[in-house]
Amino acid sequence: MFESFFQFLLSGGPVIWILLALSVMALAVILLKGWSLWALRERAEVPMAAVLTHLQGGKKSEALMMAQGQQSPRARLLAHLIPFLEHKELALDDIRDEATRKARLLLAELNSHLKILEVIATVAPLIGLFGTVLGMIVAFQAMESAGAAVNPAVLSGGIWQALLTTAAGMAVAIPVTMIHSWFDQVVQAKAVLLQDDMDLILTREALSRQPGLALKSVR
């Protein structure tokens, strides 16, 4: 098995080695990103709904303690935002600007390393195609040198080896594209929740600052 794999690498030339390096890099990024998203998951024992319920009920200290015990982006946004809500002299627009800044940093953290996967998924097929073009050039040069004594078996063997790089490039790009798409969907879903939490909290805070308005549960 290992001899066949090594022979495959030798048959594809340096382009195959480049694609192998890209696949190793992609695997490392996928494992790193998967672990990162798992570590930033919401804890089931302290649901964010409970944190928001305490916050809407005016129990900001309890909500802050619950949020500070988690590493999820939503919890970190709330833990950062709640202390600002205690300062009634701060304008809501200023609080919103600070919340937006924090949310932007959290989204940048969630999106980290995804660009690498996107680049690998885009470049791998092109590198594979480039290797095929180079292989075809070599094959046709050999055919020209042979003149009338061209052996079809030799020509087909050269073309077969040249096509290996295209297949290898697609083999790298297809799974990387699918995994990148899944990661992107996870990040986008978290971004929607961050925006929703921020809008909910600031709307409730605006209502609480209006005397005479009855506060009703938004959710």
PDB file of C-alpha atoms in Angstrom:
ATOM      1  CA  MET A   1       0.000   0.000   0.000  1.00  0.00           C
ATOM      2  CA  PHE A   2       2.712   2.455   1.000  1.00  0.00           C
ATOM      3  CA  GLU A   3       4.775   1.532  -2.050  1.00  0.00           C
ATOM      4  CA  SER A   4       1.792   2.263  -4.298  1.00  0.00           C
ATOM      5  CA  PHE A   5       1.218   5.614  -2.589  1.00  0.00           C
ATOM      6  CA  PHE A   6       4.881   6.534  -2.941  1.00  0.00           C
ATOM      7  CA  GLN A   7       4.800   5.491  -6.582  1.00  0.00           C
ATOM      8  CA  PHE A   8       1.725   7.668  -7.060  1.00  0.00           C
ATOM      9  CA  LEU A   9       3.622  10.647  -5.661  1.00  0.00           C
ATOM     10  CA  LEU A  10       6.571   9.960  -7.931  1.00  0.00           C
ATOM     11  CA  SER A  11       4.330   9.581 -10.986  1.00  0.00           C
ATOM     12  CA  GLY A  12       2.692  12.953 -10.448  1.00  0.00           C
ATOM     13  CA  GLY A  13       5.940  14.832 -10.065  1.00  0.00           C
ATOM     14  CA  PRO A  14       6.474  17.957  -7.940  1.00  0.00           C
ATOM     15  CA  VAL A  15       2.892  19.152  -8.459  1.00  0.00           C
ATOM     16  CA  ILE A  16       1.604  16.158  -6.497  1.00  0.00           C
ATOM     17  CA  TRP A  17       3.916  17.040  -3.625  1.00  0.00           C
ATOM     18  CA  ILE A  18       2.556  20.592  -3.625  1.00  0.00           C
ATOM     19  CA  LEU A  19      -0.999  19.249  -3.502  1.00  0.00           C
ATOM     20  CA  LEU A  20      -0.006  16.882  -0.705  1.00  0.00           C
ATOM     21  CA  ALA A  21       1.350  19.831   1.282  1.00  0.00           C
ATOM     22  CA  LEU A  22      -1.898  21.737   0.693  1.00  0.00           C
ATOM     23  CA  SER A  23      -3.957  18.760   1.841  1.00  0.00           C
ATOM     24  CA  VAL A  24      -1.915  18.470   5.048  1.00  0.00           C
ATOM     25  CA  MET A  25      -2.352  22.204   5.655  1.00  0.00           C
ATOM     26  CA  ALA A  26      -6.095  21.956   5.022  1.00  0.00           C
ATOM     27  CA  LEU A  27      -6.406  19.019   7.421  1.00  0.00           C
ATOM     28  CA  ALA A  28      -4.551  20.936  10.129  1.00  0.00           C
ATOM     29  CA  VAL A  29      -6.803  23.987   9.675  1.00  0.00           C
ATOM     30  CA  ILE A  30      -9.943  21.821   9.697  1.00  0.00           C
ATOM     31  CA  LEU A  31      -8.933  20.132  12.949  1.00  0.00           C
ATOM     32  CA  LEU A  32      -7.974  23.461  14.515  1.00  0.00           C
ATOM     33  CA  LYS A  33     -11.203  25.145  13.428  1.00  0.00           C
ATOM     34  CA  GLY A  34     -13.342  22.203  14.476  1.00  0.00           C
ATOM     35  CA  TRP A  35     -11.777  22.214  17.932  1.00  0.00           C
ATOM     36  CA  SER A  36     -12.165  25.997  18.169  1.00  0.00           C
ATOM     37  CA  LEU A  37     -15.875  25.912  17.326  1.00  0.00           C
ATOM     38  CA  TRP A  38     -16.410  23.026  19.747  1.00  0.00           C
ATOM     39  CA  ALA A  39     -14.655  24.940  22.531  1.00  0.00           C
ATOM     40  CA  LEU A  40     -16.824  28.001  21.823  1.00  0.00           C
ATOM     41  CA  ARG A  41     -20.065  26.038  21.954  1.00  0.00           C
ATOM     42  CA  GLU A  42     -22.846  27.047  24.319  1.00  0.00           C
ATOM     43  CA  ARG A  43     -23.020  25.062  27.537  1.00  0.00           C
ATOM     44  CA  ALA A  44     -26.226  23.074  27.824  1.00  0.00           C
ATOM     45  CA  GLU A  45     -26.326  23.404  31.607  1.00  0.00           C
ATOM     46  CA  VAL A  46     -26.413  27.213  31.319  1.00  0.00           C
ATOM     47  CA  PRO A  47     -28.581  27.997  28.290  1.00  0.00           C
ATOM     48  CA  MET A  48     -28.404  31.483  26.859  1.00  0.00           C
ATOM     49  CA  ALA A  49     -32.192  31.700  27.109  1.00  0.00           C
ATOM     50  CA  ALA A  50     -31.824  31.645  30.894  1.00  0.00           C
ATOM     51  CA  VAL A  51     -29.239  34.425  30.775  1.00  0.00           C
ATOM     52  CA  LEU A  52     -31.520  36.559  28.616  1.00  0.00           C
ATOM     53  CA  THR A  53     -34.480  35.835  30.893  1.00  0.00           C
ATOM     54  CA  HIS A  54     -32.551  37.088  33.932  1.00  0.00           C
ATOM     55  CA  LEU A  55     -31.443  40.138  31.986  1.00  0.00           C
ATOM     56  CA  GLN A  56     -34.950  40.979  30.826  1.00  0.00           C
ATOM     57  CA  GLY A  57     -36.178  40.561  34.378  1.00  0.00           C
ATOM     58  CA  GLY A  58     -33.761  43.211  35.583  1.00  0.00           C
ATOM     59  CA  LYS A  59     -31.444  40.698  37.272  1.00  0.00           C
ATOM     60  CA  LYS A  60     -28.319  42.011  35.581  1.00  0.00           C
ATOM     61  CA  SER A  61     -25.907  40.769  38.241  1.00  0.00           C
ATOM     62  CA  GLU A  62     -27.196  37.193  37.966  1.00  0.00           C
ATOM     63  CA  ALA A  63     -27.154  37.382  34.172  1.00  0.00           C
ATOM     64  CA  LEU A  64     -23.585  38.690  34.228  1.00  0.00           C
ATOM     65  CA  MET A  65     -22.402  35.858  36.475  1.00  0.00           C
ATOM     66  CA  MET A  66     -24.012  33.262  34.219  1.00  0.00           C
ATOM     67  CA  ALA A  67     -22.543  34.809  31.068  1.00  0.00           C
ATOM     68  CA  GLN A  68     -19.040  35.130  32.525  1.00  0.00           C
ATOM     69  CA  GLY A  69     -18.897  31.390  33.105  1.00  0.00           C
ATOM     70  CA  GLN A  70     -19.084  30.601  29.390  1.00  0.00           C
ATOM     71  CA  GLN A  71     -16.836  30.976  26.355  1.00  0.00           C
ATOM     72  CA  SER A  72     -19.470  31.086  23.634  1.00  0.00           C
ATOM     73  CA  PRO A  73     -19.556  34.280  21.517  1.00  0.00           C
ATOM     74  CA  ARG A  74     -23.085  35.109  22.705  1.00  0.00           C
ATOM     75  CA  ALA A  75     -22.092  34.808  26.362  1.00  0.00           C
ATOM     76  CA  ARG A  76     -18.953  36.875  25.851  1.00  0.00           C
ATOM     77  CA  LEU A  77     -20.949  39.595  24.096  1.00  0.00           C
ATOM     78  CA  LEU A  78     -23.457  39.730  26.951  1.00  0.00           C
ATOM     79  CA  ALA A  79     -20.723  39.682  29.595  1.00  0.00           C
ATOM     80  CA  HIS A  80     -19.095  42.627  27.844  1.00  0.00           C
ATOM     81  CA  LEU A  81     -22.344  44.525  27.301  1.00  0.00           C
ATOM     82  CA  ILE A  82     -24.098  44.166  30.668  1.00  0.00           C
ATOM     83  CA  PRO A  83     -21.694  46.404  32.662  1.00  0.00           C
ATOM     84  CA  PHE A  84     -22.327  49.235  30.194  1.00  0.00           C
ATOM     85  CA  LEU A  85     -26.060  48.925  30.811  1.00  0.00           C
ATOM     86  CA  GLU A  86     -25.476  49.741  34.475  1.00  0.00           C
ATOM     87  CA  HIS A  87     -24.334  53.239  33.530  1.00  0.00           C
ATOM     88  CA  LYS A  88     -27.546  55.087  32.811  1.00  0.00           C
ATOM     89  CA  GLU A  89     -25.604  58.211  31.863  1.00  0.00           C
ATOM     90  CA  LEU A  90     -24.300  56.464  28.746  1.00  0.00           C
ATOM     91  CA  ALA A  91     -26.295  57.086  25.599  1.00  0.00           C
ATOM     92  CA  LEU A  92     -27.803  54.029  23.954  1.00  0.00           C
ATOM     93  CA  ASP A  93     -26.058  54.895  20.705  1.00  0.00           C
ATOM     94  CA  ASP A  94     -22.699  54.745  22.476  1.00  0.00           C
ATOM     95  CA  ILE A  95     -23.585  51.397  24.025  1.00  0.00           C
ATOM     96  CA  ARG A  96     -24.685  50.092  20.629  1.00  0.00           C
ATOM     97  CA  ASP A  97     -21.403  51.223  19.075  1.00  0.00           C
ATOM     98  CA  GLU A  98     -19.459  49.368  21.765  1.00  0.00           C
ATOM     99  CA  ALA A  99     -21.612  46.263  21.353  1.00  0.00           C
ATOM    100  CA  THR A 100     -21.101  46.393  17.587  1.00  0.00           C
ATOM    101  CA  ARG A 101     -17.341  46.697  18.049  1.00  0.00           C
ATOM    102  CA  LYS A 102     -17.261  43.677  20.361  1.00  0.00           C
ATOM    103  CA  ALA A 103     -19.495  41.646  18.054  1.00  0.00           C
ATOM    104  CA  ARG A 104     -17.212  42.478  15.141  1.00  0.00           C
ATOM    105  CA  LEU A 105     -14.206  41.150  17.074  1.00  0.00           C
ATOM    106  CA  LEU A 106     -16.070  37.970  17.989  1.00  0.00           C
ATOM    107  CA  LEU A 107     -17.066  37.415  14.359  1.00  0.00           C
ATOM    108  CA  ALA A 108     -13.469  37.930  13.260  1.00  0.00           C
ATOM    109  CA  GLU A 109     -12.452  35.214  15.724  1.00  0.00           C
ATOM    110  CA  LEU A 110     -15.145  32.881  14.393  1.00  0.00           C
ATOM    111  CA  ASN A 111     -14.042  33.520  10.802  1.00  0.00           C
ATOM    112  CA  SER A 112     -10.356  33.021  11.545  1.00  0.00           C
ATOM    113  CA  HIS A 113      -8.561  30.496   9.312  1.00  0.00           C
ATOM    114  CA  LEU A 114     -11.607  30.041   7.063  1.00  0.00           C
ATOM    115  CA  LYS A 115      -9.909  32.100   4.361  1.00  0.00           C
ATOM    116  CA  ILE A 116      -7.104  29.533   4.233  1.00  0.00           C
ATOM    117  CA  LEU A 117      -9.584  26.757   3.448  1.00  0.00           C
ATOM    118  CA  GLU A 118     -11.242  28.927   0.804  1.00  0.00           C
ATOM    119  CA  VAL A 119      -7.901  29.610  -0.887  1.00  0.00           C
ATOM    120  CA  ILE A 120      -6.894  25.937  -0.829  1.00  0.00           C
ATOM    121  CA  ALA A 121     -10.256  24.893  -2.286  1.00  0.00           C
ATOM    122  CA  THR A 122      -9.818  27.428  -5.089  1.00  0.00           C
ATOM    123  CA  VAL A 123      -6.139  26.907  -5.844  1.00  0.00           C
ATOM    124  CA  ALA A 124      -5.880  23.092  -5.612  1.00  0.00           C
ATOM    125  CA  PRO A 125      -7.773  22.324  -8.877  1.00  0.00           C
ATOM    126  CA  LEU A 126      -5.801  25.027 -10.698  1.00  0.00           C
ATOM    127  CA  ILE A 127      -2.510  23.579  -9.496  1.00  0.00           C
ATOM    128  CA  GLY A 128      -3.677  20.129 -10.556  1.00  0.00           C
ATOM    129  CA  LEU A 129      -4.627  21.444 -13.992  1.00  0.00           C
ATOM    130  CA  PHE A 130      -1.277  23.191 -14.258  1.00  0.00           C
ATOM    131  CA  GLY A 131       0.455  19.895 -13.551  1.00  0.00           C
ATOM    132  CA  THR A 132      -1.623  18.212 -16.255  1.00  0.00           C
ATOM    133  CA  VAL A 133      -0.666  20.875 -18.799  1.00  0.00           C
ATOM    134  CA  LEU A 134       2.999  20.438 -17.946  1.00  0.00           C
ATOM    135  CA  GLY A 135       2.652  16.665 -18.256  1.00  0.00           C
ATOM    136  CA  MET A 136       0.948  16.963 -21.630  1.00  0.00           C
ATOM    137  CA  ILE A 137       3.730  19.218 -22.876  1.00  0.00           C
ATOM    138  CA  VAL A 138       6.314  16.628 -21.859  1.00  0.00           C
ATOM    139  CA  ALA A 139       4.291  13.830 -23.477  1.00  0.00           C
ATOM    140  CA  PHE A 140       3.957  15.639 -26.793  1.00  0.00           C
ATOM    141  CA  GLN A 141       7.609  16.624 -26.756  1.00  0.00           C
ATOM    142  CA  ALA A 142       8.471  12.938 -26.373  1.00  0.00           C
ATOM    143  CA  MET A 143       6.144  12.116 -29.259  1.00  0.00           C
ATOM    144  CA  GLU A 144       7.813  14.735 -31.435  1.00  0.00           C
ATOM    145  CA  SER A 145      11.267  13.396 -30.595  1.00  0.00           C
ATOM    146  CA  ALA A 146      10.211   9.850 -31.479  1.00  0.00           C
ATOM    147  CA  GLY A 147       9.106  10.929 -34.931  1.00  0.00           C
ATOM    148  CA  ALA A 148       7.453   8.170 -36.931  1.00  0.00           C
ATOM    149  CA  ALA A 149       8.370   5.529 -34.344  1.00  0.00           C
ATOM    150  CA  VAL A 150       5.796   6.695 -31.818  1.00  0.00           C
ATOM    151  CA  ASN A 151       4.657   4.023 -29.389  1.00  0.00           C
ATOM    152  CA  PRO A 152       0.975   4.637 -28.495  1.00  0.00           C
ATOM    153  CA  ALA A 153       1.471   2.847 -25.192  1.00  0.00           C
ATOM    154  CA  VAL A 154       4.211   5.260 -24.177  1.00  0.00           C
ATOM    155  CA  LEU A 155       2.089   8.249 -25.208  1.00  0.00           C
ATOM    156  CA  SER A 156      -0.975   7.044 -23.327  1.00  0.00           C
ATOM    157  CA  GLY A 157       1.158   6.329 -20.282  1.00  0.00           C
ATOM    158  CA  GLY A 158       2.471   9.889 -20.321  1.00  0.00           C
ATOM    159  CA  ILE A 159      -1.029  11.323 -20.633  1.00  0.00           C
ATOM    160  CA  TRP A 160      -2.239   9.077 -17.800  1.00  0.00           C
ATOM    161  CA  GLN A 161       0.490  10.353 -15.524  1.00  0.00           C
ATOM    162  CA  ALA A 162      -0.294  13.934 -16.493  1.00  0.00           C
ATOM    163  CA  LEU A 163      -3.965  13.521 -15.592  1.00  0.00           C
ATOM    164  CA  LEU A 164      -3.031  12.344 -12.103  1.00  0.00           C
ATOM    165  CA  THR A 165      -2.458  15.907 -10.957  1.00  0.00           C
ATOM    166  CA  THR A 166      -5.918  17.060 -12.050  1.00  0.00           C
ATOM    167  CA  ALA A 167      -7.518  14.176 -10.171  1.00  0.00           C
ATOM    168  CA  ALA A 168      -5.392  14.916  -7.110  1.00  0.00           C
ATOM    169  CA  GLY A 169      -6.306  18.606  -7.207  1.00  0.00           C
ATOM    170  CA  MET A 170     -10.011  17.798  -7.326  1.00  0.00           C
ATOM    171  CA  ALA A 171      -9.599  15.225  -4.557  1.00  0.00           C
ATOM    172  CA  VAL A 172      -8.181  17.971  -2.342  1.00  0.00           C
ATOM    173  CA  ALA A 173     -10.625  20.710  -3.365  1.00  0.00           C
ATOM    174  CA  ILE A 174     -13.949  18.842  -3.108  1.00  0.00           C
ATOM    175  CA  PRO A 175     -13.861  17.856   0.601  1.00  0.00           C
ATOM    176  CA  VAL A 176     -12.215  21.145   1.585  1.00  0.00           C
ATOM    177  CA  THR A 177     -14.985  23.080  -0.191  1.00  0.00           C
ATOM    178  CA  MET A 178     -17.699  21.083   1.553  1.00  0.00           C
ATOM    179  CA  ILE A 179     -16.144  21.470   5.002  1.00  0.00           C
ATOM    180  CA  HIS A 180     -15.507  25.183   4.435  1.00  0.00           C
ATOM    181  CA  SER A 181     -19.149  25.634   3.457  1.00  0.00           C
ATOM    182  CA  TRP A 182     -20.277  23.879   6.636  1.00  0.00           C
ATOM    183  CA  PHE A 183     -17.974  25.981   8.823  1.00  0.00           C
ATOM    184  CA  ASP A 184     -19.249  29.128   7.098  1.00  0.00           C
ATOM    185  CA  GLN A 185     -22.861  28.174   7.783  1.00  0.00           C
ATOM    186  CA  VAL A 186     -22.064  27.611  11.460  1.00  0.00           C
ATOM    187  CA  VAL A 187     -20.392  31.018  11.692  1.00  0.00           C
ATOM    188  CA  GLN A 188     -23.254  32.767   9.897  1.00  0.00           C
ATOM    189  CA  ALA A 189     -25.772  31.176  12.271  1.00  0.00           C
ATOM    190  CA  LYS A 190     -23.786  32.432  15.258  1.00  0.00           C
ATOM    191  CA  ALA A 191     -23.578  35.892  13.673  1.00  0.00           C
ATOM    192  CA  VAL A 192     -27.372  36.036  13.388  1.00  0.00           C
ATOM    193  CA  LEU A 193     -27.739  35.101  17.062  1.00  0.00           C
ATOM    194  CA  LEU A 194     -25.217  37.753  18.091  1.00  0.00           C
ATOM    195  CA  GLN A 195     -27.113  40.438  16.199  1.00  0.00           C
ATOM    196  CA  ASP A 196     -30.436  39.233  17.597  1.00  0.00           C
ATOM    197  CA  ASP A 197     -29.160  39.254  21.184  1.00  0.00           C
ATOM    198  CA  MET A 198     -27.710  42.730  20.772  1.00  0.00           C
ATOM    199  CA  ASP A 199     -30.926  44.141  19.283  1.00  0.00           C
ATOM    200  CA  LEU A 200     -33.046  42.482  21.967  1.00  0.00           C
ATOM    201  CA  ILE A 201     -30.987  43.780  24.871  1.00  0.00           C
ATOM    202  CA  LEU A 202     -30.713  47.323  23.559  1.00  0.00           C
ATOM    203  CA  THR A 203     -34.415  47.467  22.735  1.00  0.00           C
ATOM    204  CA  ARG A 204     -35.281  46.351  26.257  1.00  0.00           C
ATOM    205  CA  GLU A 205     -32.854  48.888  27.678  1.00  0.00           C
ATOM    206  CA  ALA A 206     -34.411  51.666  25.592  1.00  0.00           C
ATOM    207  CA  LEU A 207     -37.873  50.727  26.857  1.00  0.00           C
ATOM    208  CA  SER A 208     -36.677  50.626  30.462  1.00  0.00           C
ATOM    209  CA  ARG A 209     -35.424  54.188  30.129  1.00  0.00           C
ATOM    210  CA  GLN A 210     -38.840  55.419  29.038  1.00  0.00           C
ATOM    211  CA  PRO A 211     -40.920  56.130  32.152  1.00  0.00           C
ATOM    212  CA  GLY A 212     -44.507  55.025  32.066  1.00  0.00           C
ATOM    213  CA  LEU A 213     -43.957  52.288  29.442  1.00  0.00           C
ATOM    214  CA  ALA A 214     -44.893  48.771  30.472  1.00  0.00           C
ATOM    215  CA  LEU A 215     -42.201  46.244  29.657  1.00  0.00           C
ATOM    216  CA  LYS A 216     -43.393  43.034  28.151  1.00  0.00           C
ATOM    217  CA  SER A 217     -41.364  39.955  27.397  1.00  0.00           C
ATOM    218  CA  VAL A 218     -40.008  40.181  23.869  1.00  0.00           C
ATOM    219  CA  ARG A 219     -39.657  36.413  23.682  1.00  0.00           C
TER     220      ARG A 219
END
